[in-house]
Structure formats: structure tokens, C-alpha cells
Amino acid sequence: MRNSRKAEPLKTRSFAVIGLGTFGSTVASELARFGNPVLGIDIEGRNVTRLAETLTEAIIADGKDEAALREAGVGNYDVAVVAIGEDLEANVLCTMNVKLLGVETIWVKALNRTHHRILTKLGADRVILPEQEVGQHIAQMLHNPLVRDYVSLGNGYHVVDLNVPAKLDGKVVGSAAILEKYNLRALGAMRENQYLSCDSDELTLREGDKLLLLGKRSDLRHFGDDLRDGK
């Protein structure tokens, strides 16, 4: 019997992004594009004006001023993103302020490792080092040109999005020669706009497919190196 109940709409979370430079404005704009209520705050009027039509609300205020953040209603938001750039003092004080205002989840942009430790001690839920994280991401893809993207799962495990080369065209995912040698697991594949399951291990690959692989970083590297070297 078919269940006729309609799917419930996805619950949105509200975000306050403080600091609307390049990093902050990108985060705020994308969150708004996804349909979330977003409050943008910056001490510079030109940054606020630039996003006034994009965000739910954009306000000129100083993140170091707890009263100003309280008046802006930051404490009513589910998540605060402190994206203040080079001003270490302003970044730390703003993080303390949003914590005092009772924001449930706080993400903060850090300037360096020392700053990272300070923000962690202050209770930030996630501390971001954008340049380092992006640099690692780019290095991983440069190291293996077949890798389109990857996600680190911790404990040495990664999921990579791999372009299937001509060498694997016509190969069956479940064949030992492809993945078991490298202790890798296929999670699925995309062929143009179609998702292909790897649950049965009987998927026949085609050149140009996008294959999702799970494994340890070293094993994924060896697999990519062997493909690149034609082994």
C-alpha cells in the first residue's frame, strides 16, 4: 500500500554572519541561496550595502560591542559565523559576545594555529582555517588529477570523487583486480545525471563516470598512482 503522506518541508536554520569580507560574504550569500534566514553584520557600511538585497537582513554594527549584537537580535539565531578577518582582538571579542548571547552553535574563522587554540578554549564549536583547508584540498587534487573532490572522514579515511579513466572502462566494480587490492570500497557512481548503486558490486564502469571511493588516504593514493602510471 502506497504511503500518501506528503514529505514534510525541510527545517531551515537561521544564521548570523559577522564580518562580511570575502569569506564572510561568500558564506552568507550561499546560506541565503539555500533558502536560510541570514543576518549579515559588518562594521563597514559598504560591505553591508553590497549584500542588503541578498540577505534576509544586513546591519552595520561592531562585533566587539555585545550590546549592539544583542540589539541586532544575534542571540535569536541558531548559528553564528564569526568571519572577522585580520583583527584578532575583534575576532576573539566577537566570539565571546555571541557565546554570552547564548547562540547554540558558533563557527569562527581563525588566523593561525595559536588563534585556533584560543577560539577552541572560548567554546567555538568549529574553528576554520580557510587558507590551510583550501590549500590541503587543492594539493590533494593536484597530486592525483583523477580526483575531482574529496572529503576527510577522520582516522585516515577519505571519500574521493574519481573520474573513471579509459583504463577502467568496461571493468566491473566488484572484481578483485580493481578495488580489493587497494582495500577500497565503491559507494556509488554518477553517469551524467544518473546515480548508479554499487551495492551489488556488479556495476560496469564507463570512462567518464564519477566514482565515489572510500578508503585510507595511503591506499587511495596508491590506487590513483597506479592508474596514472598505467599499472
CSV table of C-alpha atoms in Angstrom, one decimal:
chain,number,residue,atom,x,y,z
A,1,MET,CA,0.0,0.0,0.0
A,2,ARG,CA,1.5,3.3,-1.0
A,3,ASN,CA,2.0,5.9,1.7
A,4,SER,CA,0.2,9.0,0.5
A,5,ARG,CA,1.6,11.3,3.3
A,6,LYS,CA,3.4,14.2,1.8
A,7,ALA,CA,7.0,14.7,2.7
A,8,GLU,CA,7.5,17.4,5.4
A,9,PRO,CA,9.3,20.5,4.3
A,10,LEU,CA,12.9,20.7,5.4
A,11,LYS,CA,13.5,22.6,8.5
A,12,THR,CA,15.7,25.7,7.9
A,13,ARG,CA,18.2,27.1,10.4
A,14,SER,CA,18.9,30.7,10.9
A,15,PHE,CA,22.4,32.2,10.6
A,16,ALA,CA,24.1,35.3,11.8
A,17,VAL,CA,27.3,36.0,9.8
A,18,ILE,CA,29.5,38.6,11.5
A,19,GLY,CA,32.2,40.0,9.2
A,20,LEU,CA,31.3,40.4,5.5
A,21,GLY,CA,34.6,40.4,3.8
A,22,THR,CA,35.4,37.9,1.0
A,23,PHE,CA,35.0,34.8,3.2
A,24,GLY,CA,32.0,36.0,5.3
A,25,SER,CA,30.1,37.4,2.3
A,26,THR,CA,30.5,34.1,0.4
A,27,VAL,CA,29.3,32.1,3.4
A,28,ALA,CA,26.3,34.4,3.9
A,29,SER,CA,25.3,34.6,0.3
A,30,GLU,CA,25.4,30.8,-0.1
A,31,LEU,CA,23.4,30.2,3.0
A,32,ALA,CA,20.8,32.7,1.7
A,33,ARG,CA,20.8,31.0,-1.7
A,34,PHE,CA,20.0,27.7,0.1
A,35,GLY,CA,16.9,29.4,1.5
A,36,ASN,CA,18.0,30.0,5.1
A,37,PRO,CA,17.3,33.2,7.0
A,38,VAL,CA,20.6,35.1,7.2
A,39,LEU,CA,21.6,38.2,9.2
A,40,GLY,CA,24.8,39.8,8.0
A,41,ILE,CA,26.7,42.2,10.2
A,42,ASP,CA,29.8,44.3,9.4
A,43,ILE,CA,31.3,47.5,10.8
A,44,GLU,CA,31.9,48.7,7.2
A,45,GLY,CA,28.8,50.2,5.6
A,46,ARG,CA,29.9,49.3,2.0
A,47,ASN,CA,30.1,45.6,2.9
A,48,VAL,CA,26.6,45.7,4.3
A,49,THR,CA,25.2,47.7,1.4
A,50,ARG,CA,26.6,45.1,-1.1
A,51,LEU,CA,24.6,42.3,0.5
A,52,ALA,CA,21.5,44.2,1.5
A,53,GLU,CA,19.4,42.7,-1.3
A,54,THR,CA,20.8,39.2,-0.9
A,55,LEU,CA,20.4,38.5,2.8
A,56,THR,CA,17.3,38.5,5.0
A,57,GLU,CA,18.8,41.4,6.9
A,58,ALA,CA,22.0,43.3,6.8
A,59,ILE,CA,23.1,45.6,9.6
A,60,ILE,CA,26.1,47.9,10.3
A,61,ALA,CA,27.4,47.0,13.8
A,62,ASP,CA,30.6,46.4,15.7
A,63,GLY,CA,31.1,42.7,16.6
A,64,LYS,CA,33.1,43.8,19.6
A,65,ASP,CA,30.1,45.5,21.1
A,66,GLU,CA,27.9,43.0,22.9
A,67,ALA,CA,25.0,45.5,23.3
A,68,ALA,CA,25.0,46.1,19.5
A,69,LEU,CA,24.9,42.4,18.8
A,70,ARG,CA,22.1,41.9,21.3
A,71,GLU,CA,20.1,44.8,19.8
A,72,ALA,CA,20.6,43.2,16.3
A,73,GLY,CA,19.0,40.0,17.7
A,74,VAL,CA,22.0,37.8,17.2
A,75,GLY,CA,21.0,35.7,20.2
A,76,ASN,CA,17.9,34.6,18.4
A,77,TYR,CA,19.8,32.9,15.7
A,78,ASP,CA,20.6,29.1,15.6
A,79,VAL,CA,24.2,29.6,14.3
A,80,ALA,CA,26.7,32.4,14.4
A,81,VAL,CA,29.6,32.5,12.0
A,82,VAL,CA,32.3,34.9,13.1
A,83,ALA,CA,34.1,35.7,9.9
A,84,ILE,CA,36.1,38.8,11.0
A,85,GLY,CA,39.4,38.7,9.2
A,86,GLU,CA,42.7,40.2,10.3
A,87,ASP,CA,41.7,41.9,13.5
A,88,LEU,CA,42.5,39.2,16.1
A,89,GLU,CA,41.1,41.2,19.1
A,90,ALA,CA,37.8,41.9,17.3
A,91,ASN,CA,37.5,38.2,16.3
A,92,VAL,CA,38.1,36.9,19.9
A,93,LEU,CA,35.8,39.5,21.5
A,94,CYS,CA,33.0,38.8,19.0
A,95,THR,CA,33.3,35.1,19.7
A,96,MET,CA,33.0,35.8,23.4
A,97,ASN,CA,30.0,38.0,22.7
A,98,VAL,CA,28.0,35.6,20.7
A,99,LYS,CA,28.7,32.9,23.3
A,100,LEU,CA,27.4,35.2,26.0
A,101,LEU,CA,24.3,35.9,23.9
A,102,GLY,CA,23.5,32.2,24.0
A,103,VAL,CA,23.9,31.3,20.4
A,104,GLU,CA,23.7,27.5,20.2
A,105,THR,CA,26.3,26.8,17.5
A,106,ILE,CA,29.4,29.0,16.8
A,107,TRP,CA,31.7,28.7,13.9
A,108,VAL,CA,34.8,31.0,13.8
A,109,LYS,CA,37.4,31.8,11.2
A,110,ALA,CA,40.9,31.6,12.6
A,111,LEU,CA,44.1,33.4,11.5
A,112,ASN,CA,46.6,30.7,12.6
A,113,ARG,CA,47.1,27.7,14.9
A,114,THR,CA,47.6,29.8,18.0
A,115,HIS,CA,44.4,31.6,17.3
A,116,HIS,CA,42.7,28.3,16.7
A,117,ARG,CA,43.6,27.1,20.2
A,118,ILE,CA,42.3,30.3,21.8
A,119,LEU,CA,39.0,30.1,20.0
A,120,THR,CA,38.6,26.4,20.9
A,121,LYS,CA,39.1,27.4,24.6
A,122,LEU,CA,36.5,30.0,24.2
A,123,GLY,CA,34.0,27.4,23.3
A,124,ALA,CA,33.7,27.7,19.5
A,125,ASP,CA,32.1,24.6,18.0
A,126,ARG,CA,34.1,24.7,14.8
A,127,VAL,CA,37.3,26.7,14.1
A,128,ILE,CA,38.1,27.2,10.4
A,129,LEU,CA,41.5,27.9,8.9
A,130,PRO,CA,40.3,28.7,5.3
A,131,GLU,CA,43.6,29.1,3.6
A,132,GLN,CA,45.1,25.9,5.1
A,133,GLU,CA,41.9,23.8,4.4
A,134,VAL,CA,41.6,25.0,0.8
A,135,GLY,CA,45.4,24.5,0.3
A,136,GLN,CA,45.2,20.9,1.5
A,137,HIS,CA,42.2,20.4,-0.7
A,138,ILE,CA,43.9,21.7,-3.8
A,139,ALA,CA,47.1,19.8,-3.1
A,140,GLN,CA,45.2,16.5,-2.9
A,141,MET,CA,43.6,17.1,-6.3
A,142,LEU,CA,46.9,18.3,-7.8
A,143,HIS,CA,48.6,15.2,-6.5
A,144,ASN,CA,46.1,13.0,-8.3
A,145,PRO,CA,44.5,14.6,-11.4
A,146,LEU,CA,41.8,11.8,-11.4
A,147,VAL,CA,40.4,13.1,-8.1
A,148,ARG,CA,37.7,15.7,-8.6
A,149,ASP,CA,37.0,16.3,-4.9
A,150,TYR,CA,37.4,14.6,-1.6
A,151,VAL,CA,36.1,14.6,2.0
A,152,SER,CA,38.1,13.6,5.1
A,153,LEU,CA,36.2,11.4,7.5
A,154,GLY,CA,38.9,11.3,10.2
A,155,ASN,CA,41.2,8.4,11.3
A,156,GLY,CA,42.9,8.5,7.9
A,157,TYR,CA,39.8,7.7,5.9
A,158,HIS,CA,38.6,9.7,2.9
A,159,VAL,CA,35.9,9.6,0.3
A,160,VAL,CA,37.1,10.7,-3.1
A,161,ASP,CA,35.2,11.6,-6.3
A,162,LEU,CA,37.2,9.9,-9.0
A,163,ASN,CA,37.0,10.4,-12.8
A,164,VAL,CA,36.9,6.9,-14.3
A,165,PRO,CA,39.8,6.7,-16.8
A,166,ALA,CA,39.9,4.7,-20.0
A,167,LYS,CA,41.9,2.0,-18.2
A,168,LEU,CA,38.8,1.1,-16.1
A,169,ASP,CA,36.3,1.3,-18.9
A,170,GLY,CA,34.2,-1.9,-19.0
A,171,LYS,CA,35.5,-3.1,-15.7
A,172,VAL,CA,33.1,-4.5,-13.1
A,173,VAL,CA,33.3,-2.7,-9.7
A,174,GLY,CA,33.2,-6.0,-7.8
A,175,SER,CA,36.2,-7.5,-9.5
A,176,ALA,CA,39.1,-8.1,-7.1
A,177,ALA,CA,41.6,-6.6,-9.5
A,178,ILE,CA,40.0,-3.2,-9.3
A,179,LEU,CA,39.4,-2.4,-5.6
A,180,GLU,CA,40.2,-5.2,-3.2
A,181,LYS,CA,43.9,-5.0,-4.0
A,182,TYR,CA,43.8,-1.5,-2.5
A,183,ASN,CA,41.4,-2.1,0.4
A,184,LEU,CA,38.9,0.4,-1.2
A,185,ARG,CA,35.1,0.3,-1.3
A,186,ALA,CA,32.9,1.8,-4.0
A,187,LEU,CA,30.0,3.8,-2.6
A,188,GLY,CA,28.3,4.7,-5.9
A,189,ALA,CA,28.8,6.4,-9.2
A,190,MET,CA,27.3,9.1,-11.4
A,191,ARG,CA,26.8,8.7,-15.1
A,192,GLU,CA,25.8,12.0,-16.5
A,193,ASN,CA,22.8,12.8,-14.3
A,194,GLN,CA,22.0,9.3,-13.2
A,195,TYR,CA,23.1,7.8,-9.9
A,196,LEU,CA,24.3,4.2,-10.1
A,197,SER,CA,24.4,2.0,-6.9
A,198,CYS,CA,27.4,-0.2,-6.2
A,199,ASP,CA,25.5,-2.3,-3.6
A,200,SER,CA,25.6,-5.5,-5.8
A,201,ASP,CA,29.2,-5.0,-6.9
A,202,GLU,CA,28.0,-5.7,-10.5
A,203,LEU,CA,28.2,-2.1,-11.9
A,204,THR,CA,30.2,-2.0,-15.1
A,205,LEU,CA,32.1,1.2,-15.3
A,206,ARG,CA,32.4,3.5,-18.3
A,207,GLU,CA,35.1,6.1,-19.0
A,208,GLY,CA,33.9,9.5,-17.7
A,209,ASP,CA,31.8,8.0,-14.8
A,210,LYS,CA,32.3,9.8,-11.5
A,211,LEU,CA,33.1,7.0,-8.9
A,212,LEU,CA,32.9,7.6,-5.1
A,213,LEU,CA,35.5,5.6,-3.3
A,214,LEU,CA,36.0,5.1,0.4
A,215,GLY,CA,39.4,4.1,1.9
A,216,LYS,CA,42.5,5.2,3.7
A,217,ARG,CA,44.5,8.1,2.3
A,218,SER,CA,47.6,6.0,1.5
A,219,ASP,CA,45.5,3.3,-0.3
A,220,LEU,CA,43.7,5.9,-2.3
A,221,ARG,CA,47.0,7.5,-3.3
A,222,HIS,CA,48.5,4.1,-4.4
A,223,PHE,CA,45.3,3.4,-6.4
A,224,GLY,CA,45.5,6.7,-8.1
A,225,ASP,CA,49.2,6.5,-8.8
A,226,ASP,CA,48.9,3.0,-10.4
A,227,LEU,CA,46.1,4.3,-12.6
A,228,ARG,CA,48.1,7.3,-13.6
A,229,ASP,CA,51.1,5.1,-14.3
A,230,GLY,CA,49.1,2.6,-16.3
A,231,LYS,CA,49.6,-0.3,-14.0
